[in-house]
Tab-separated table of C-alpha atoms in Angstrom:
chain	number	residue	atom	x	y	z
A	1327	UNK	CA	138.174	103.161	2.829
A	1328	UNK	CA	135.901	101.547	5.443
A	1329	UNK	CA	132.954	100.259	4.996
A	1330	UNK	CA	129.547	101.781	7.249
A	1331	UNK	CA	127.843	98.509	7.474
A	1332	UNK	CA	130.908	96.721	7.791
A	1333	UNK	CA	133.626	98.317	10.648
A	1334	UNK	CA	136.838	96.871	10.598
A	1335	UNK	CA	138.990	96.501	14.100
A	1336	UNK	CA	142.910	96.969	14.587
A	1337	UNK	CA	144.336	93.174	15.141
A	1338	UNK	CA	145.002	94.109	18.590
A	1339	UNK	CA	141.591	95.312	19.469
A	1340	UNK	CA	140.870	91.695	18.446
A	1341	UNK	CA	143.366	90.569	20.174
A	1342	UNK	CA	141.846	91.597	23.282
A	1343	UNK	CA	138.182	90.401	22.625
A	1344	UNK	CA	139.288	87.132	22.590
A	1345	UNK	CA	141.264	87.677	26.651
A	1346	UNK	CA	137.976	89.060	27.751
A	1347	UNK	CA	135.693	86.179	26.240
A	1348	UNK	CA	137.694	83.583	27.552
A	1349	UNK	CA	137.763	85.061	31.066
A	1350	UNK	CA	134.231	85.144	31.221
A	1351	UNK	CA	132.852	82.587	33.362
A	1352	UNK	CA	130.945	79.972	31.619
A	1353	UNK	CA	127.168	80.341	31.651
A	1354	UNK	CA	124.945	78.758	34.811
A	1355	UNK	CA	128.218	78.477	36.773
A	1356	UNK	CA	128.169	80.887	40.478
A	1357	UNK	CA	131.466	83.111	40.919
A	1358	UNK	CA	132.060	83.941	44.895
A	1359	UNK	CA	134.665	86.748	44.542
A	1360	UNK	CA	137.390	86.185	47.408
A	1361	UNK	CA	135.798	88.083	50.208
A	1362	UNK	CA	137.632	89.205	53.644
A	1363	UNK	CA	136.191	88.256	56.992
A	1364	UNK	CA	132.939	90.511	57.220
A	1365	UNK	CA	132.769	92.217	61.087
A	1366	UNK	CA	129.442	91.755	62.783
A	1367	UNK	CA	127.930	92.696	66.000
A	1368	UNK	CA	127.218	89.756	68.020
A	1369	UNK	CA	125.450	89.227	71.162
A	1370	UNK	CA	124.529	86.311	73.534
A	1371	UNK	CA	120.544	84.538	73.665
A	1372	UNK	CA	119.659	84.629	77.633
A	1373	UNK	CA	117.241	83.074	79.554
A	1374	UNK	CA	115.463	85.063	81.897
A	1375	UNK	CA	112.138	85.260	83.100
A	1376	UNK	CA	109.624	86.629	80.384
A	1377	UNK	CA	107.311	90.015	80.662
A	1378	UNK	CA	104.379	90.472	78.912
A	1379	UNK	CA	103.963	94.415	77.413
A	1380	UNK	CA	100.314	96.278	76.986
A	1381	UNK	CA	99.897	99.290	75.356
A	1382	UNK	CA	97.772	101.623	77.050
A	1383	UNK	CA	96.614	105.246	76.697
A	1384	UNK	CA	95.644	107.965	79.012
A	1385	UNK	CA	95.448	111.461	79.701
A	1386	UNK	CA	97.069	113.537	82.521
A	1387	UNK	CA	94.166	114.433	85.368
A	1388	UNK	CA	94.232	116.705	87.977
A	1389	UNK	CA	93.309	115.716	91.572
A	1390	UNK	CA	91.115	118.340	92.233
A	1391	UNK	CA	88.501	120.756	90.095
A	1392	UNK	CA	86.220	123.062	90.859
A	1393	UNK	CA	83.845	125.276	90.458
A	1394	UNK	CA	83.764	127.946	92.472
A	1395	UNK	CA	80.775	130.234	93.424
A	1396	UNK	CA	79.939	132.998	96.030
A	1397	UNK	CA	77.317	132.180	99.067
A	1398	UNK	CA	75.449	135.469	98.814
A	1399	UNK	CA	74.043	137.283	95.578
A	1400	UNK	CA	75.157	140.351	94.518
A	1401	UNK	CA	77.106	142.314	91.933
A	1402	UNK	CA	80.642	141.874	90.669
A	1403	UNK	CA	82.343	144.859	91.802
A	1404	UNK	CA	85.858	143.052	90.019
A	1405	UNK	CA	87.161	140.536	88.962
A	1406	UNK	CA	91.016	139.398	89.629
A	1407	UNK	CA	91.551	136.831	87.453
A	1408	UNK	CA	91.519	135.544	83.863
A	1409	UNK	CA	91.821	131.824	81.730
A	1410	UNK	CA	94.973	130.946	82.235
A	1411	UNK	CA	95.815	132.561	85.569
A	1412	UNK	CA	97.679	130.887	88.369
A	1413	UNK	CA	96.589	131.066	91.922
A	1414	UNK	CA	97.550	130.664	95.645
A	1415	UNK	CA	95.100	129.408	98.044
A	1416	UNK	CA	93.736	132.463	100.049
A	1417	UNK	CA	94.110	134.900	96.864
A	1418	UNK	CA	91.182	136.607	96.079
A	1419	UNK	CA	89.264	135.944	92.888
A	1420	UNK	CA	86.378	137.841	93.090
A	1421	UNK	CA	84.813	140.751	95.100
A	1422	UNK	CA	81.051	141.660	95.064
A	1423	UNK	CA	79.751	145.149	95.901
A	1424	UNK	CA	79.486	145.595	99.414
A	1425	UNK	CA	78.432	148.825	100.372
A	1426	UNK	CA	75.647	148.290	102.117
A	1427	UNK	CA	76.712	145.393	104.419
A	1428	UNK	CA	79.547	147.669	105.360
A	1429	UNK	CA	76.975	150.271	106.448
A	1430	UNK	CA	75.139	147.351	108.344
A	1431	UNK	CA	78.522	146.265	110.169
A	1432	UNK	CA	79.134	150.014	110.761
A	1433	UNK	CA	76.003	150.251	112.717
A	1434	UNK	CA	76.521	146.578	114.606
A	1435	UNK	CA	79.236	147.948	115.781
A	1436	UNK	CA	78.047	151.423	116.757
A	1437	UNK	CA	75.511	148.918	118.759
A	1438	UNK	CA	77.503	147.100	120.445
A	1439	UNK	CA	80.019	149.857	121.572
A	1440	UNK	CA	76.930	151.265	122.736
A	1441	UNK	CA	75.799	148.846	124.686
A	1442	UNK	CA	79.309	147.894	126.480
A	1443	UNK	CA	78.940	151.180	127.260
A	1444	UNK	CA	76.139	150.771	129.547
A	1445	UNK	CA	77.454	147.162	130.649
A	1446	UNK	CA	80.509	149.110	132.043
A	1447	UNK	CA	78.251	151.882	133.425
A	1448	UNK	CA	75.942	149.062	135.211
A	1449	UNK	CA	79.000	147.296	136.641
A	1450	UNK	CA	80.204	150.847	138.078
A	1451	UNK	CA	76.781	151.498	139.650
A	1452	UNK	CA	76.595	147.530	141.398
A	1453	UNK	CA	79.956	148.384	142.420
A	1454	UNK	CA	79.291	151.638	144.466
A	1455	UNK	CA	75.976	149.731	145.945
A	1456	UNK	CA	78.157	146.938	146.979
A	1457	UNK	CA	80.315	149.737	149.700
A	1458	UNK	CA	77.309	151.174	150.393
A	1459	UNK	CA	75.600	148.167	151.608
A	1460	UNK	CA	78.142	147.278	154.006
A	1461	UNK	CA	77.535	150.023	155.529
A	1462	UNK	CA	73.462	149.375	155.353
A	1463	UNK	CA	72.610	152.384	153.601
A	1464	UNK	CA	71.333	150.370	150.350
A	1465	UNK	CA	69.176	148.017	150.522
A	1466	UNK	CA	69.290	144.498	149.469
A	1467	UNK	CA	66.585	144.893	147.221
A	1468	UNK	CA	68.462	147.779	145.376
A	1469	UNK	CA	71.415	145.966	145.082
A	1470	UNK	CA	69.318	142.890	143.382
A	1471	UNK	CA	68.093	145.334	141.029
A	1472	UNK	CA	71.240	146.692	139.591
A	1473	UNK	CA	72.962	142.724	139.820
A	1474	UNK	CA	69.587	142.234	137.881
A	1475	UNK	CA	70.774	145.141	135.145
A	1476	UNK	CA	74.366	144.034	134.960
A	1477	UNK	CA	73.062	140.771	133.872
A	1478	UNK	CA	70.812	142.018	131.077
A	1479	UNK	CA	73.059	144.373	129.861
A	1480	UNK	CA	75.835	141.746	129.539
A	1481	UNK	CA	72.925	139.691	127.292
A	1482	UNK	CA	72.696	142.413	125.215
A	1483	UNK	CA	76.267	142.957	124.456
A	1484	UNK	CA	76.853	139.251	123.949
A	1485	UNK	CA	73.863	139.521	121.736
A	1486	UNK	CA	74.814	142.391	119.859
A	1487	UNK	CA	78.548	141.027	119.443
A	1488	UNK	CA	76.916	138.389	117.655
A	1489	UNK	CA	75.011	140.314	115.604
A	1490	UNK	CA	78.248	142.329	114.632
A	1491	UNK	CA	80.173	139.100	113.997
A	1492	UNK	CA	77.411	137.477	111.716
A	1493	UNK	CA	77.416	140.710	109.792
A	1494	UNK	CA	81.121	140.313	109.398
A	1495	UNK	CA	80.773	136.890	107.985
A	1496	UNK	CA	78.196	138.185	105.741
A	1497	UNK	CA	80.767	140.687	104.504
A	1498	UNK	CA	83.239	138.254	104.285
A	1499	UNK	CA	81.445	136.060	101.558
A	1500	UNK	CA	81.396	139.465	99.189
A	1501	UNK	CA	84.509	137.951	98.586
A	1502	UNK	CA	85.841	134.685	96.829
A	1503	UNK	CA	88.848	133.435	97.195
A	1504	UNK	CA	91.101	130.118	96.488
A	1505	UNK	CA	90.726	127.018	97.837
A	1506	UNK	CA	93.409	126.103	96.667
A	1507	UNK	CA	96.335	126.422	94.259
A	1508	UNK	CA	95.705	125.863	90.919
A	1509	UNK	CA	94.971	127.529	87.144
A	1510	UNK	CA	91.609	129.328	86.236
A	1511	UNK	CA	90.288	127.027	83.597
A	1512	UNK	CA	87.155	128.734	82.769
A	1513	UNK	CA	85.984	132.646	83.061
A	1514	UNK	CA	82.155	132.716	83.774
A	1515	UNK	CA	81.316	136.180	84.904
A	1516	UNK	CA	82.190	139.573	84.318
A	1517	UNK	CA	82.259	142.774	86.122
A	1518	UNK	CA	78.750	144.585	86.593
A	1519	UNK	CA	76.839	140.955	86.720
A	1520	UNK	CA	74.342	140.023	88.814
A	1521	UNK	CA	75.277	136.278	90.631
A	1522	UNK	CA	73.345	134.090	92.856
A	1523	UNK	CA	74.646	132.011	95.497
A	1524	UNK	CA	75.861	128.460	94.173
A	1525	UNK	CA	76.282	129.882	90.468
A	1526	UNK	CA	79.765	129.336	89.176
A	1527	UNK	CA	82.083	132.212	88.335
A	1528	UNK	CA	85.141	130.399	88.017
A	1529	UNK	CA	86.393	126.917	87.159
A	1530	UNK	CA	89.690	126.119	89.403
A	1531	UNK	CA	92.146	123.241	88.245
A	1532	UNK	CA	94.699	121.664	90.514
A	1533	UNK	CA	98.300	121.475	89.308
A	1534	UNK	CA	99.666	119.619	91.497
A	1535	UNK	CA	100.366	116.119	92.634
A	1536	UNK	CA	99.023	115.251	88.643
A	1537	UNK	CA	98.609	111.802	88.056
A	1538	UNK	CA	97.188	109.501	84.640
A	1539	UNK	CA	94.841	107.649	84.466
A	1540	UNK	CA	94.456	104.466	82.193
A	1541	UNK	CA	91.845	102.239	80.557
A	1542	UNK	CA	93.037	98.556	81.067
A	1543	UNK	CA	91.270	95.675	78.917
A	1544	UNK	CA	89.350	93.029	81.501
A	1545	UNK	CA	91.459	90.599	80.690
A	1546	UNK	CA	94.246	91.570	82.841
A	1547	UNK	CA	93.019	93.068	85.438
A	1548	UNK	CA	93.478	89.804	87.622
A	1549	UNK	CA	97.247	90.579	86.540
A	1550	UNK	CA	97.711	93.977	87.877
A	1551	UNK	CA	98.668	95.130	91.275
A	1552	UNK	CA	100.817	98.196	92.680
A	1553	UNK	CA	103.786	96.405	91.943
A	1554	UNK	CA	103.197	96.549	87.959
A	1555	UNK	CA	105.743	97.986	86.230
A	1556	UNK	CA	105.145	101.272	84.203
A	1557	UNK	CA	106.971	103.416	81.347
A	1558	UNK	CA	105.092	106.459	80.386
A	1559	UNK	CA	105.689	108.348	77.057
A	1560	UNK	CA	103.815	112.337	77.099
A	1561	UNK	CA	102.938	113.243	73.574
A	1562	UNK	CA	104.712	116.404	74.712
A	1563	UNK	CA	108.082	114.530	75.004
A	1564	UNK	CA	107.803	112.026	72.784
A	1565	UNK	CA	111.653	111.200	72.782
A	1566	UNK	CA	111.308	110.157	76.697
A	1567	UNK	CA	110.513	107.344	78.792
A	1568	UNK	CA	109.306	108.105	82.485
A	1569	UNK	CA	109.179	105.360	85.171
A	1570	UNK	CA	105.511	105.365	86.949
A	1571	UNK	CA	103.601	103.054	89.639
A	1572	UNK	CA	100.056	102.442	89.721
A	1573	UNK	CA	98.562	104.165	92.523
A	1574	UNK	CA	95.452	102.633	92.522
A	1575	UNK	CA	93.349	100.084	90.170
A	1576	UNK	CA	89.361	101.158	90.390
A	1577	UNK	CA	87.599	97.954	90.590
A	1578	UNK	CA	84.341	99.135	88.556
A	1579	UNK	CA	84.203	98.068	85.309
A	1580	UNK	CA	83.372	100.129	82.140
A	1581	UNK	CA	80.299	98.587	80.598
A	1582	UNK	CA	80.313	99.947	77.256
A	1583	UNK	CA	84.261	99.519	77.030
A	1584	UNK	CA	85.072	96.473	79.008
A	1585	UNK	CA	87.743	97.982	80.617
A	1586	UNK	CA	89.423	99.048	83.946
A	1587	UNK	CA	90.654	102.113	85.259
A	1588	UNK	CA	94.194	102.701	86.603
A	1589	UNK	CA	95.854	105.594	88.503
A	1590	UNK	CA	99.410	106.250	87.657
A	1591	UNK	CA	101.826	108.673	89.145
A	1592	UNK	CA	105.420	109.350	87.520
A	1593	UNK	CA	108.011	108.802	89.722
A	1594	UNK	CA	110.018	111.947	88.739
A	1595	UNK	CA	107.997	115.325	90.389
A	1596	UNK	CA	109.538	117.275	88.285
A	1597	UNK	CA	108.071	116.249	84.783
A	1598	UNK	CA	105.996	119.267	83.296
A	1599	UNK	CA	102.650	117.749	83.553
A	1600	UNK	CA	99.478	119.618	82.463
A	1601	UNK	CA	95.795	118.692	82.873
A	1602	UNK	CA	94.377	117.144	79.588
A	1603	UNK	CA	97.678	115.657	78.616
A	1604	UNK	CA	98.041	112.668	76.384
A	1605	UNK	CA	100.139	109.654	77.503
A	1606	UNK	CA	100.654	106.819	76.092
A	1607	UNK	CA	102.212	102.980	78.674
A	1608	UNK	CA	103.627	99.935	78.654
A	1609	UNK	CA	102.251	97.681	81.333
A	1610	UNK	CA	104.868	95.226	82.208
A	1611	UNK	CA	103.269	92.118	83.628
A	1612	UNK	CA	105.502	89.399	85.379
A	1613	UNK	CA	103.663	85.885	83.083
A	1614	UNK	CA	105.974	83.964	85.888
A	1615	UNK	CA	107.741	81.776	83.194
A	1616	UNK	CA	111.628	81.740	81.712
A	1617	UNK	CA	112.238	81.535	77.851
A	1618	UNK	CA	115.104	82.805	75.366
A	1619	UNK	CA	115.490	86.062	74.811
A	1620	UNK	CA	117.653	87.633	71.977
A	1621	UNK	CA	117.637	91.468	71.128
A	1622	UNK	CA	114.845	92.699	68.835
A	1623	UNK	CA	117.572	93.383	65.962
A	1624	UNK	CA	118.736	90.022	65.657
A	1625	UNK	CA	115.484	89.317	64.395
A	1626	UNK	CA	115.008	89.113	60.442
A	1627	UNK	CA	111.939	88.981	58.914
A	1628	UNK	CA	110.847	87.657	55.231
A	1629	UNK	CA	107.661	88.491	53.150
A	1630	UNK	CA	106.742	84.719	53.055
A	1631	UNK	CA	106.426	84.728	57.258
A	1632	UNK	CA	109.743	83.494	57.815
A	1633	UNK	CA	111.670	84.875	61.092
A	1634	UNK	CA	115.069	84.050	60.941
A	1635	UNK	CA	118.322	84.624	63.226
A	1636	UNK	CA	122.259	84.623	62.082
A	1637	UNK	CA	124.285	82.160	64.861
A	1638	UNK	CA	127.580	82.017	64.896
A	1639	UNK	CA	129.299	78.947	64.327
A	1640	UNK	CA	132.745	77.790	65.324
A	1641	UNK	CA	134.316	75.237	63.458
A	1642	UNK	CA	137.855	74.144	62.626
A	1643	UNK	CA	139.033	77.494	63.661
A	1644	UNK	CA	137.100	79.254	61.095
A	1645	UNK	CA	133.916	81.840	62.451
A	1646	UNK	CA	130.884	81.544	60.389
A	1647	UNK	CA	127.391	82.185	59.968
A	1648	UNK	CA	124.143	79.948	59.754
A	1649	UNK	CA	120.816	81.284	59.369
A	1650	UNK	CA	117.910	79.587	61.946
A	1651	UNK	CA	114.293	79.696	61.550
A	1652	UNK	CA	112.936	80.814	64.769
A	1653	UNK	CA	109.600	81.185	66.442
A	1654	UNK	CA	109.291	84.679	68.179
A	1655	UNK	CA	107.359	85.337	71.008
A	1656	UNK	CA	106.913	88.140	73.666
A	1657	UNK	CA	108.673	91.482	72.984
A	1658	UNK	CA	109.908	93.267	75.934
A	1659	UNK	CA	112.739	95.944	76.702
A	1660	UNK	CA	114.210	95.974	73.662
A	1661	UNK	CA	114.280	91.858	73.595
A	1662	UNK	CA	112.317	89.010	71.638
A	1663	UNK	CA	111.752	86.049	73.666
A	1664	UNK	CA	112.300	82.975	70.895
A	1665	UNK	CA	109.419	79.964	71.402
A	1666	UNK	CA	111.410	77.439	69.226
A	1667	UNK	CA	114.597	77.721	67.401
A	1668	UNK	CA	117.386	78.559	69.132
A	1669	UNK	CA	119.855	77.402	72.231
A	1670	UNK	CA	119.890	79.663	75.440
A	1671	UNK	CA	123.843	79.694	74.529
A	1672	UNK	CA	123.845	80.961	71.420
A	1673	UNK	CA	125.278	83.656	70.021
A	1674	UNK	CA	123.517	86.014	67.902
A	1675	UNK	CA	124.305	88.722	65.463
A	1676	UNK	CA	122.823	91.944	66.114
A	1677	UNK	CA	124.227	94.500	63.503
A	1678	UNK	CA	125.022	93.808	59.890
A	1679	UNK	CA	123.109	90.490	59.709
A	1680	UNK	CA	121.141	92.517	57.211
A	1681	UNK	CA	123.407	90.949	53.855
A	1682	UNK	CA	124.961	87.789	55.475
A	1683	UNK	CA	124.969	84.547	53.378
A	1684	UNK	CA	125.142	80.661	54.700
A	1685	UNK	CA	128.441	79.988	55.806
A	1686	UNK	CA	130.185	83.598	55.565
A	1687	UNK	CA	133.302	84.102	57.029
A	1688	UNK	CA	133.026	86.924	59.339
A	1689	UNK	CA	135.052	88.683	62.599
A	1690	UNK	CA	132.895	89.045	65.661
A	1691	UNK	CA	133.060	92.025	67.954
A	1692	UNK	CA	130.524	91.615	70.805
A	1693	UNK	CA	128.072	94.824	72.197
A	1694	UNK	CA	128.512	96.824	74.189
């Protein structure tokens, strides 16, 4: 019978304790398993000359707002539009009552016919006097007198055909229409109100021809002209890039922010742009120097400070890895310009540098 405290073992259970404890390595000692060749990513350190990236952000702007308002007073007979409402230029937005001016062009009018009537009855009479006085039956004072009448009654119906037409234009401004094209913004009235002339009704934004305007620190303004280079990012497409240039640079400085304004316009017309969008840009500004550039995922970096990069090394046939301390500098377009550290010929690794060790063997496939 066995024993609880005590277990006894078959001999050949024994047997193999002793083949495991002598395979065991002996304590302190490092084992390095035979590894094969690990494949890594590698790509080439270039020279070229080195951009300097700001972060900026903006919002989308239109080119034109504004508040519209009627010339005369009156009261809204209707209304055409609401928030949100596009508009051509020419459409109408709003229509005041205008009874009574109708009535008063109705009567200018009356006037006027009227007195063409008696301009054309006038001409008729100076007409007749004309044969007879060739044949000296009228005299020439008679026919001064109705030259004399054709004359005043041609004043009057240039007078009242002015009256008529101001009348018209009166009538005319019972109605507002747009400017331009564009989205009503704001709503300020309503049918049955009473407006005066100059009080806004309407507020009229622009969607077209957008552009975005940016805040720039001081300190580079000197730096910036129309040949800056621009990629915008839209909080409404935050997956995409859009090329811009900087239509204009405002030179009037921001006291209480220090900064600069900037006008930028996206090269593609076709982006979705509202008024009031966010953006979000990378300046890129020429620092006209060269340095070593490597792609931003060659770059390790350690919790002590350290910012390495794996290079491969060639040597006696056999493709390793050793591990640099660099200095990084300037990021730009997806590269890391390198201060100190590293050869403009090097080669770099790029993926799986993430669990390399000094002097690994490993198979290099360059990127693509």
């Amino acid at each position: 019978m066995y024993s609880l405290t005590q277990p006894r073992f078959p001999a050949h259970f024994k047997l193999l304790q002793l083949i495991l404890l002598f395979s065991l390595p002996y304590p302190g000692t490092t084992v390095f398993a035979q590894q094969e060749s690990t494949t890594v990513i590698v790509d080439d350190a270039e020279e070229v000359a080195l951009i300097e990236e700001v972060s900026l952000t903006g919002t989308v702007i239109s080119p034109r707002v504004a508040n519209l308002s009627t010339e005369v007073s009156g009261i809204v007979d209707a209304i055409n539009v609401n928030i949100g409402d596009r508009v051509e230029t020419g459409d109408e937005i709003l229509h005041l009552n205008s009874e009574l001016e109708e009535l008063t062009l109705a009567a200018a009018r009356a006037v006027t016919e009227q007195a063409e009537q008696e301009l054309a009855d006038a001409n008729r009479r100076l007409a007749d006097a004309r044969e007879l006085a060739e044949r000296q039956t009228v005299s020439a004072n008679a026919l001064e007198s109705l030259a004399a009448e054709v004359r005043i009654d041609s004043a009057q119906v240039s007078r009242f055909r002015a009256e008529e037409q101001r009348q018209a234009a009166r009538l005319h401004r019972h109605k507002l229409t747009a400017p331009f094209s564009g989205v009503i913004n704001r709503k300020l009235v309503e049918q049955g109100e009473w407006i005066q002339p100059g009080q806004a009704v309407v507020e009229l934004v622009a969607t077209s021809n957008l552009h975005i305007d940016f805040q720039v620190p001081q300190s580079i303004y000197t730096k910036l002209d129309q040949a800056t280079g621009v990629v915008v990012k839209l909080d409404a497409f935050p997956e995409q890039g859009f090329d811009g240039k900087i239509e204009t640079v405002i030179p009037v400085n921001d006291p209480a922010t220090r900064t600069f304004l900037i006008r930028v316009a996206l090269d593609n017309p076709d982006v979705n742009l509202a008024p009031g969008m966010s953006a979000s840009a990378e300046l890129k500004l020429k620092t006209g120097s060269q340095g070593v550039v490597v792609q931003r995922d060659a770059i390790m970096r350690y919790p002590d400070g350290r910012v390495t990069i794996w290079v491969i090394k060639q040597e006696n046939g056999k493709t390793t890895v050793t591990e640099r301390q660099v200095q990084p500098g300037l990021s730009f377009n997806g590269k890391v310009a390198i201060n100190s550290g590293l050869p403009p010929d090097a080669l770099v690794v790029v993926q799986g540098n993430e669990s390399l060790h000094e002097g690994q063997a490993v198979t290099v496939k360059h990127s693509e």
